[in-house]
Coordinates of C-alpha atoms in Angstrom, one line a residue:
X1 CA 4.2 4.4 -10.2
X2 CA 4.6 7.1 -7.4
X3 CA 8.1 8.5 -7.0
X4 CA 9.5 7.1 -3.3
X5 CA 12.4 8.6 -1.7
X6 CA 14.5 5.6 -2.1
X7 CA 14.0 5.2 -5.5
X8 CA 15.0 8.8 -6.5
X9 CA 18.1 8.7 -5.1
X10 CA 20.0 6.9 -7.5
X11 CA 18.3 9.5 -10.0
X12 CA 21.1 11.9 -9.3
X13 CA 23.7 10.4 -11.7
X14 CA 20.5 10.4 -14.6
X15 CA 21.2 14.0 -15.6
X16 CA 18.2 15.6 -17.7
X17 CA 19.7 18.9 -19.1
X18 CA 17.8 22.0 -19.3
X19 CA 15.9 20.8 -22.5
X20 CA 14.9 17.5 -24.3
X21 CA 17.9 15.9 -26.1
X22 CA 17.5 14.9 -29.6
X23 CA 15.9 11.5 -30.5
X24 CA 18.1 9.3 -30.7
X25 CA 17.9 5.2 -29.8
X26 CA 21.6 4.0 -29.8
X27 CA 22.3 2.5 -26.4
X28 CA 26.2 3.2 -25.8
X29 CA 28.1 0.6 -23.7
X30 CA 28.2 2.0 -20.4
X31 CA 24.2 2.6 -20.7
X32 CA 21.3 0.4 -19.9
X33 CA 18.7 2.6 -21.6
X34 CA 18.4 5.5 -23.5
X35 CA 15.1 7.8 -23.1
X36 CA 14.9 10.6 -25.7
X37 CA 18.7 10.4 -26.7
X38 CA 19.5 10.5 -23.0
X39 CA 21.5 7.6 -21.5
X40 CA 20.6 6.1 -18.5
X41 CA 24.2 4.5 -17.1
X42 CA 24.9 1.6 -15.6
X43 CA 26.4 3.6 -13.1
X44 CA 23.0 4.9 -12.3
X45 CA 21.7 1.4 -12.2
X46 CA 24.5 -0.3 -10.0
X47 CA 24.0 2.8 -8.0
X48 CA 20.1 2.3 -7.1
X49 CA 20.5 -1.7 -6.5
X50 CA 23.3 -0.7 -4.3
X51 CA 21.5 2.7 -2.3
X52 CA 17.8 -0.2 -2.7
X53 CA 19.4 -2.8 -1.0
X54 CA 21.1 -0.8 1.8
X55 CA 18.2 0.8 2.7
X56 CA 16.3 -2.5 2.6
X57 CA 18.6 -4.2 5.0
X58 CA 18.4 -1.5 7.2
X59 CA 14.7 -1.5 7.5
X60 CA 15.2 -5.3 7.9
X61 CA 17.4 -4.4 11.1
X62 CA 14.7 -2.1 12.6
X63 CA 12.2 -5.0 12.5
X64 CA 15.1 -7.2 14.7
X65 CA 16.3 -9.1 11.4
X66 CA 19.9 -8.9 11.1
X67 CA 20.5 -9.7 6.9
X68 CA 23.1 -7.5 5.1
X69 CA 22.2 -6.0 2.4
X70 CA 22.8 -8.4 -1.2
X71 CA 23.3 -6.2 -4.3
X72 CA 22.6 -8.5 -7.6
X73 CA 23.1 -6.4 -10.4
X74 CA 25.0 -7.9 -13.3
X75 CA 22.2 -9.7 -15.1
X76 CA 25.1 -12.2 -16.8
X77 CA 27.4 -13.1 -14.1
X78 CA 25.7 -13.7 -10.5
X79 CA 29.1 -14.3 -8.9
X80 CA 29.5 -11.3 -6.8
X81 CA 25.5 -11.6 -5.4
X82 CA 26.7 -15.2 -4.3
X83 CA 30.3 -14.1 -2.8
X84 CA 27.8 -11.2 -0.7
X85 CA 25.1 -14.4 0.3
X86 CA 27.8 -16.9 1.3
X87 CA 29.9 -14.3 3.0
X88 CA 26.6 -12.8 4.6
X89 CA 24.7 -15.4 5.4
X90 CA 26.2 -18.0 7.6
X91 CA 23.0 -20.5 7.2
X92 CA 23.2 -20.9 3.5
X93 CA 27.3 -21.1 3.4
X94 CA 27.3 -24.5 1.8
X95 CA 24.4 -23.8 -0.2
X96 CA 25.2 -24.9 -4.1
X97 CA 26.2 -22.4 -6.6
X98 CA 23.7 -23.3 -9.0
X99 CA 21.2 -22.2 -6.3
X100 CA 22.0 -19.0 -4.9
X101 CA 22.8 -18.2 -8.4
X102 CA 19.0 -19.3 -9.0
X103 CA 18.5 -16.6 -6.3
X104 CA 20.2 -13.9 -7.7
X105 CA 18.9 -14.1 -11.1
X106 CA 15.0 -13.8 -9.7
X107 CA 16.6 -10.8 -7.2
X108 CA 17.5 -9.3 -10.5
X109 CA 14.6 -9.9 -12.4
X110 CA 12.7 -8.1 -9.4
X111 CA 14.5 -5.7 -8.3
X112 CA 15.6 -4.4 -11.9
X113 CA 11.9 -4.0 -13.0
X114 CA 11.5 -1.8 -10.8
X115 CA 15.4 0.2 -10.7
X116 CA 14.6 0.5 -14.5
X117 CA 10.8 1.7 -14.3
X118 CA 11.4 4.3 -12.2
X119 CA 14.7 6.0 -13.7
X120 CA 12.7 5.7 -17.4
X121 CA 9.5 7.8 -15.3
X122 CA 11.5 10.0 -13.8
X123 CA 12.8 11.2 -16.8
X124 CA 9.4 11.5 -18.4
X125 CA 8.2 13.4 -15.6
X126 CA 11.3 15.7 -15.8
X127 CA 10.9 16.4 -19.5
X128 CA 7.4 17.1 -19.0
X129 CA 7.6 19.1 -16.9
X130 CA 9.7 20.5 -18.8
X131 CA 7.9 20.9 -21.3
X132 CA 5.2 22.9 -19.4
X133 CA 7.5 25.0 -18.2
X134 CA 7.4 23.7 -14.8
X135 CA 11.1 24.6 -13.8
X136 CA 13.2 22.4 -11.6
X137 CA 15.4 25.5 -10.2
X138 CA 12.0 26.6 -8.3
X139 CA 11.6 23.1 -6.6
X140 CA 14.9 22.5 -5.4
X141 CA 14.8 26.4 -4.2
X142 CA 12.0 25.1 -1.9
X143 CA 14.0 22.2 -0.8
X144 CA 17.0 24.8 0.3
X145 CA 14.4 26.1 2.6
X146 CA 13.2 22.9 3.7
X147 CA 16.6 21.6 4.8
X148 CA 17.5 25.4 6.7
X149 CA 14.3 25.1 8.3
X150 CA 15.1 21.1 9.6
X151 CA 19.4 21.6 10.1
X152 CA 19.6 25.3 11.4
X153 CA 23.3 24.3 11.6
X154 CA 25.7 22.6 9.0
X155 CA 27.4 20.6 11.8
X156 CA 23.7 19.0 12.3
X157 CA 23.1 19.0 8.0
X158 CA 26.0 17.2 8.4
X159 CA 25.4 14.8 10.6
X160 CA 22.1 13.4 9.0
X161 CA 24.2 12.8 5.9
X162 CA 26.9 11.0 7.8
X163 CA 23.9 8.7 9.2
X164 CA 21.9 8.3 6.0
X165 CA 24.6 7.6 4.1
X166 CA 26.1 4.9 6.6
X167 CA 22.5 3.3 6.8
X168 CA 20.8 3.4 3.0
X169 CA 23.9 4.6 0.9
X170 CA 22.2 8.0 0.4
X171 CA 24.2 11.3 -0.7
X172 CA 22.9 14.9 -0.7
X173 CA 22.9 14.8 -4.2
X174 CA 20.3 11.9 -4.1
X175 CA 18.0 13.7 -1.2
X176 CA 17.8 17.0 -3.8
X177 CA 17.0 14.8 -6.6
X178 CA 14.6 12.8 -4.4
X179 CA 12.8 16.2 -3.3
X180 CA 12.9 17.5 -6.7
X181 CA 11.4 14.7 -8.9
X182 CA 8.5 14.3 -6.4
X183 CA 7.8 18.3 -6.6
X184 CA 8.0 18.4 -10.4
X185 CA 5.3 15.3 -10.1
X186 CA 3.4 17.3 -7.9
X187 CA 3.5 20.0 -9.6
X188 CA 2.5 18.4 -13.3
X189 CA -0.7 16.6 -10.6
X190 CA -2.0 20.0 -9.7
X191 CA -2.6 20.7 -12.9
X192 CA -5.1 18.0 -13.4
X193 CA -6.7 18.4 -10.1
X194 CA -10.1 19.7 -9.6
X195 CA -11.3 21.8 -7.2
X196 CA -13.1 20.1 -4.4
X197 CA -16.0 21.8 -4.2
X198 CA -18.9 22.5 -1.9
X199 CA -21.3 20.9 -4.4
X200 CA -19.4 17.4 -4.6
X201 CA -19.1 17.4 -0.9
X202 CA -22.4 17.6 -0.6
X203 CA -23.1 15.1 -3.0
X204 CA -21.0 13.2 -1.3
X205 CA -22.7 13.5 2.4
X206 CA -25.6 12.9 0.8
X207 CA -24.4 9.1 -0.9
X208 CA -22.5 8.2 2.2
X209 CA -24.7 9.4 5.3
X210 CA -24.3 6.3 7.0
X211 CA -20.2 6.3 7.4
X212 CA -21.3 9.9 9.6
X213 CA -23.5 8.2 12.1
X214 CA -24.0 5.4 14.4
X215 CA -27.3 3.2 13.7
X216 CA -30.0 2.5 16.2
X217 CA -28.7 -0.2 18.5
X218 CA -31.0 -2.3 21.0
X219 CA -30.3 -4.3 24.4
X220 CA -32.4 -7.3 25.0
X221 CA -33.4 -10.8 25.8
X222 CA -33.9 -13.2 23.4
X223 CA -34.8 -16.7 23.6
X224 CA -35.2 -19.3 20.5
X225 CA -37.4 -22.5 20.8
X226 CA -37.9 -25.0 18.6
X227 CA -41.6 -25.2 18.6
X228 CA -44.3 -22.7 19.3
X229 CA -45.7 -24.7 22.6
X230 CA -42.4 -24.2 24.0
X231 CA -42.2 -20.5 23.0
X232 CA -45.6 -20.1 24.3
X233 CA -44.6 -21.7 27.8
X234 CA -41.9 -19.4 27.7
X235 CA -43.6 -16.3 27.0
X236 CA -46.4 -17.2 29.8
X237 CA -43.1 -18.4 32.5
X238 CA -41.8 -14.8 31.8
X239 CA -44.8 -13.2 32.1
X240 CA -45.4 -14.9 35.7
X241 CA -42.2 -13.7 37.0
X242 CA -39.7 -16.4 35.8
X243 CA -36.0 -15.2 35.0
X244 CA -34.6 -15.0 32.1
X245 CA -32.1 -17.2 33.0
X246 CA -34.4 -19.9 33.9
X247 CA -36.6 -19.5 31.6
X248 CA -33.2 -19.7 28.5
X249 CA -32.1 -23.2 30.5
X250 CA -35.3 -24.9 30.3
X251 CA -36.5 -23.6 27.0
X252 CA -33.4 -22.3 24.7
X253 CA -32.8 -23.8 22.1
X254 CA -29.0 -22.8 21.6
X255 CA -25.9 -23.5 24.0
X256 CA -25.4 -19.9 24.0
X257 CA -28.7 -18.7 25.0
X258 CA -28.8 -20.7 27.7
X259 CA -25.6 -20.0 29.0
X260 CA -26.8 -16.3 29.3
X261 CA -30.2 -16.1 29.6
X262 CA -30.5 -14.9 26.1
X263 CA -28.9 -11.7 26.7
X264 CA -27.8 -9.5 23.6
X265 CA -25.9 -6.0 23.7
X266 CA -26.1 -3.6 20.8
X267 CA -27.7 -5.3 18.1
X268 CA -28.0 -3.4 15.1
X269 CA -31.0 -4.2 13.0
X270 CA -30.4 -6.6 10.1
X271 CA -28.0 -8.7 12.4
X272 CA -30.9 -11.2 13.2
X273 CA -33.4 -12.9 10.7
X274 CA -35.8 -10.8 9.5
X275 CA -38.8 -12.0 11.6
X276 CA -37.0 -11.7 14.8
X277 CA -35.4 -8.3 13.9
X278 CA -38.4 -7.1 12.7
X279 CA -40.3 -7.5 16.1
X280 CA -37.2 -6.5 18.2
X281 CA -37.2 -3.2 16.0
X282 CA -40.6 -2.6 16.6
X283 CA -40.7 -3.4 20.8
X284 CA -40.9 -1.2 22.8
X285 CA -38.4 -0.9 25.8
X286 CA -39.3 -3.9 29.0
X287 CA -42.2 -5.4 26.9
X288 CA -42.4 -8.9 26.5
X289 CA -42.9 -9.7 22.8
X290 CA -43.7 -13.3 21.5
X291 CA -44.6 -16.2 20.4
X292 CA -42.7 -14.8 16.6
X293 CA -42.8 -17.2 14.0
X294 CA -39.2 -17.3 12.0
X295 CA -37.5 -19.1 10.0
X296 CA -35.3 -21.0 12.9
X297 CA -38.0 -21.7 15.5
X298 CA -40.1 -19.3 17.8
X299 CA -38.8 -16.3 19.4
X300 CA -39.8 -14.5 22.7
X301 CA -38.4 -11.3 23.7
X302 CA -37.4 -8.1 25.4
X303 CA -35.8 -5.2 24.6
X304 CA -34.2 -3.7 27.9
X305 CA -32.5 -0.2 26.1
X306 CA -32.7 1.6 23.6
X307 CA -29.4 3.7 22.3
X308 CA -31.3 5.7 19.3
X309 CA -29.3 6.7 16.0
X310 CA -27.0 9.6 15.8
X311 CA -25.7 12.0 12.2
X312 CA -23.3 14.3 12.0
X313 CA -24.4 16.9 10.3
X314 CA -22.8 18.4 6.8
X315 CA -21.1 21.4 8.4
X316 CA -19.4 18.6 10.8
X317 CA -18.6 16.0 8.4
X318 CA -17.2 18.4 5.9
X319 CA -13.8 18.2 6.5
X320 CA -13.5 14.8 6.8
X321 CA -15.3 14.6 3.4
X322 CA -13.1 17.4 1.9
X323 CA -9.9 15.3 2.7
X324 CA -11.1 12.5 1.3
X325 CA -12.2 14.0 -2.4
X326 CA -9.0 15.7 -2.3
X327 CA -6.8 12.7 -1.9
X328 CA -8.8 10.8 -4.4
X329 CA -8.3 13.8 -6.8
X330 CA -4.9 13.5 -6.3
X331 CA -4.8 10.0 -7.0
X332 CA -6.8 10.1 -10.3
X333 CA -4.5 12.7 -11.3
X334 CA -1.3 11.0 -10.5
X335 CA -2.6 8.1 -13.5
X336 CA -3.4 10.8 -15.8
X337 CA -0.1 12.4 -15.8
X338 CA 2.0 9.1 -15.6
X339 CA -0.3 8.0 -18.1
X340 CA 0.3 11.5 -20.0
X341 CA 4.0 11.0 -19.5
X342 CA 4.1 7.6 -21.1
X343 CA 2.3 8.6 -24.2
X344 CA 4.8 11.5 -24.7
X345 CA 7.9 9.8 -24.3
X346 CA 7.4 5.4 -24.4
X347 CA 8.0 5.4 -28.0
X348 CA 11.5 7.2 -27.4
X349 CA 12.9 5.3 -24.6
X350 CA 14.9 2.4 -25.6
X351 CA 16.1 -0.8 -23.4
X352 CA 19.0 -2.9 -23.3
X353 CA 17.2 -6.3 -23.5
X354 CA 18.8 -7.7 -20.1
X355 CA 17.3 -4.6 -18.6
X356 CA 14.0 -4.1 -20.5
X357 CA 10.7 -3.6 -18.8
X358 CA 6.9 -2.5 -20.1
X359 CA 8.3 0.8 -20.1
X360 CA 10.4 0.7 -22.7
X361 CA 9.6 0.5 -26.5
X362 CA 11.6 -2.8 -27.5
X363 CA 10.5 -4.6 -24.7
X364 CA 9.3 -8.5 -25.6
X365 CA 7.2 -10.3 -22.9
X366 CA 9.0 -12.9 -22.2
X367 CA 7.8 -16.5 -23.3
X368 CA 5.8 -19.1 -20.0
X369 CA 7.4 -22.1 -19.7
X370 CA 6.4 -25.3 -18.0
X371 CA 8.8 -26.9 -15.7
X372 CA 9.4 -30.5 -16.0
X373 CA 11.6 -29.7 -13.0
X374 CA 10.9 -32.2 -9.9
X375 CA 9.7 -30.3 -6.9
X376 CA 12.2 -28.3 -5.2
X377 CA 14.0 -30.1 -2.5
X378 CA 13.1 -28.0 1.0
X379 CA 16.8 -27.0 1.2
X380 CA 16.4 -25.5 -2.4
X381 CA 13.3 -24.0 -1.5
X382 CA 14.1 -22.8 2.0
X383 CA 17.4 -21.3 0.6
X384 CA 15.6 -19.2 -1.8
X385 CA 13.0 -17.8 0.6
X386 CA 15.8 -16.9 2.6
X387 CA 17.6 -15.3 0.3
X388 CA 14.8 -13.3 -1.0
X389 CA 13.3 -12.0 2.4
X390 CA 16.8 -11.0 3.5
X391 CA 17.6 -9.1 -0.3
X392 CA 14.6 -8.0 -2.1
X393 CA 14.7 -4.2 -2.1
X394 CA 12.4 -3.7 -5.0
X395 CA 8.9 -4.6 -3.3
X396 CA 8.6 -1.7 -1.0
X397 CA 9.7 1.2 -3.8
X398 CA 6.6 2.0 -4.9
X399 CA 5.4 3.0 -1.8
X400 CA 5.5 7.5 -0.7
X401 CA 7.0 8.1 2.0

């Protein structure tokens, strides 16, 4: 799962210390997880739904949606989600309890999946890296340089954390952590990457010639008839001066042909059946062709121009090609090093069960059941899309900004 800016920065009240804690499981009260001995706090979690769902609702706004932002982050007691929907929401007001608590609970199921998966990564990432001897201190230098370079001024630093912090709940503390996590990920990737090399990209010109190119493409005239004594009175009207457009009303057997005189602009070959295409491909320009036998009818024709192929060469198309190999490099390396990550430290990382995702070492998939349930009544069904479009944070985290 890629680190996204929103989703690192609730990672700043996760602390990884300087080296691996011990391995221990025990999940203290205040804590959701534990990954390597190291707690992950409810704090931290409350913190993300909250910072998740702000950001959400304002990215909701943007798009002319005016939904406040719902928080549902107490797995036991949905109270506080349904306080926020009622008091939000004027249109589901006198919804029931038992629904917008339905609500909640599938806005925590979601939206905890992914709160949980990506404080549990971003540890493993950290104490990877670690591990490698990647160190953090270097990354977040480079961010200090980043932010001098953007806010010459505190008063305008300042000013971007009054607004962020208004509109997604985010704190400096969350943007270093946010830039940090995604450099030590980066970091741990370049070590995986290959080179991108002149060899591959010419491999890869070589495979893919036709995505640096335009095809051949033909202007013409072409009439179908269902019979070859209609073709044939065709091809001889044509031939003593007839129009086309005369010629495709009395003879055509399509609406659209007729309507046009059988005119078509840029036809690439393979777009007709194979008889016709064949003998438009092999005209030559203002030469009538025909009687041709298809599979259809009878074709007569004309090619009027003819735009011939172009390729870019190598030298051209290498850049384009060296971008591409480079971000697929960097996406194949990305799996192995989450995949890396998750071999090192899944066994160590511990869930309360409320919380518990496929990351974590005690998680149970939970069991399918089959609803004897009557359909939902549209009230109970509209209430919950409602709900969900105007409070699910979780389905855009995954995404890099």
């Amino acid at each position: 799962m890629p680190i996204s800016r929103k989703l690192a920065a609730v990672a700043a009240f996760f602390v990884i210390g300087a080296a691996v804690a011990g391995c221990g499981s025990s999940i203290s009260g205040n804590s959701v997880a534990t990954v390597a001995g190291n707690p992950i706090t409810l704090q931290a979690f409350n913190h993300w739904m909250y910072v998740a769902a702000k950001e959400q609702a304002a990215e909701y706004a943007q798009e002319g949606a005016s939904e406040p932002p719902i928080v549902s982050s107490n797995p036991k007691n949905f109270t506080s989600c349904e306080k926020e929907i009622r008091a939000g929401i004027p249109t589901l007001r006198t919804a029931t309890s038992a629904t917008l608590k339905t609500d909640c609970k599938e806005l925590f199921t979601s939206a905890s999946t992914e709160v949980m998966n990506f404080l549990i990564q971003s540890y493993w990432i950290s104490a990877s890296a670690y591990k490698a001897g990647i160190k953090s201190a270097t990354v977040k230098a480079e961010f200090q340089k980043l932010v001098k370079k953007q806010f010459p001024t505190k008063a305008k630093l300042n000013a971007y954390l009054a607004s962020s912090l208004k509109s997604q709940g985010e704190t400096y503390a969350d943007m270093v952590f946010t830039y940090t996590a995604q450099g030590l990920l980066e970091k741990l990737m370049k070590r995986q990457e290959k080179p991108v090399t002149a060899k591959a990209i010419a491999a890869y010109y070589a495979a893919n010639k036709s995505k640096f190119g335009t095809a051949e493409t033909r202007n013409l005239h072409l009439i179908r008839t269902k019979t070859q004594a209609k073709a044939q009175a065709a091809f001889n009207a044509l031939k003593s001066g007839s129009s086309w457009d005369a010629v495709a009303k009395q003879y055509a057997a399509d609406a659209s042909s007729k309507a046009n005189g059988g005119a078509l602009s840029k036809i690439t070959s393979g777009e007709e059946e194979s008889a016709a295409n064949k003998a438009i491909f092999a005209a030559s320009v203002n030469t009538l062709v025909g009687p041709v036998k298809g599979i259809f009818g009878y074709y007569v024709l004309e090619v009027t121009k003819i735009t011939p192929a172009t390729q870019e060469s190598l030298a051209k198309a290498t850049p384009t090609i060296k971008s591409t190999l480079t971000s697929t490099e960097s996406s194949a390396a990305q799996t192995t090093v989450l995949k890396n990550v998750s071999k090192a430290w899944k066994k160590s990382t511990t869930c309360r069960k409320a919380y518990a995702t496929t990351n974590c070492s005690n998680y149970v998939k939970p069991k399918t059941t089959t609803s004897t349930t009557a359909t939902p009544s549209t009230t109970t069904a509209t209430t919950s899309a409602t709900v969900k479009s105007a409070t699910t944070a979780s389905t855009t985290t995954t995404k890099n900004k």
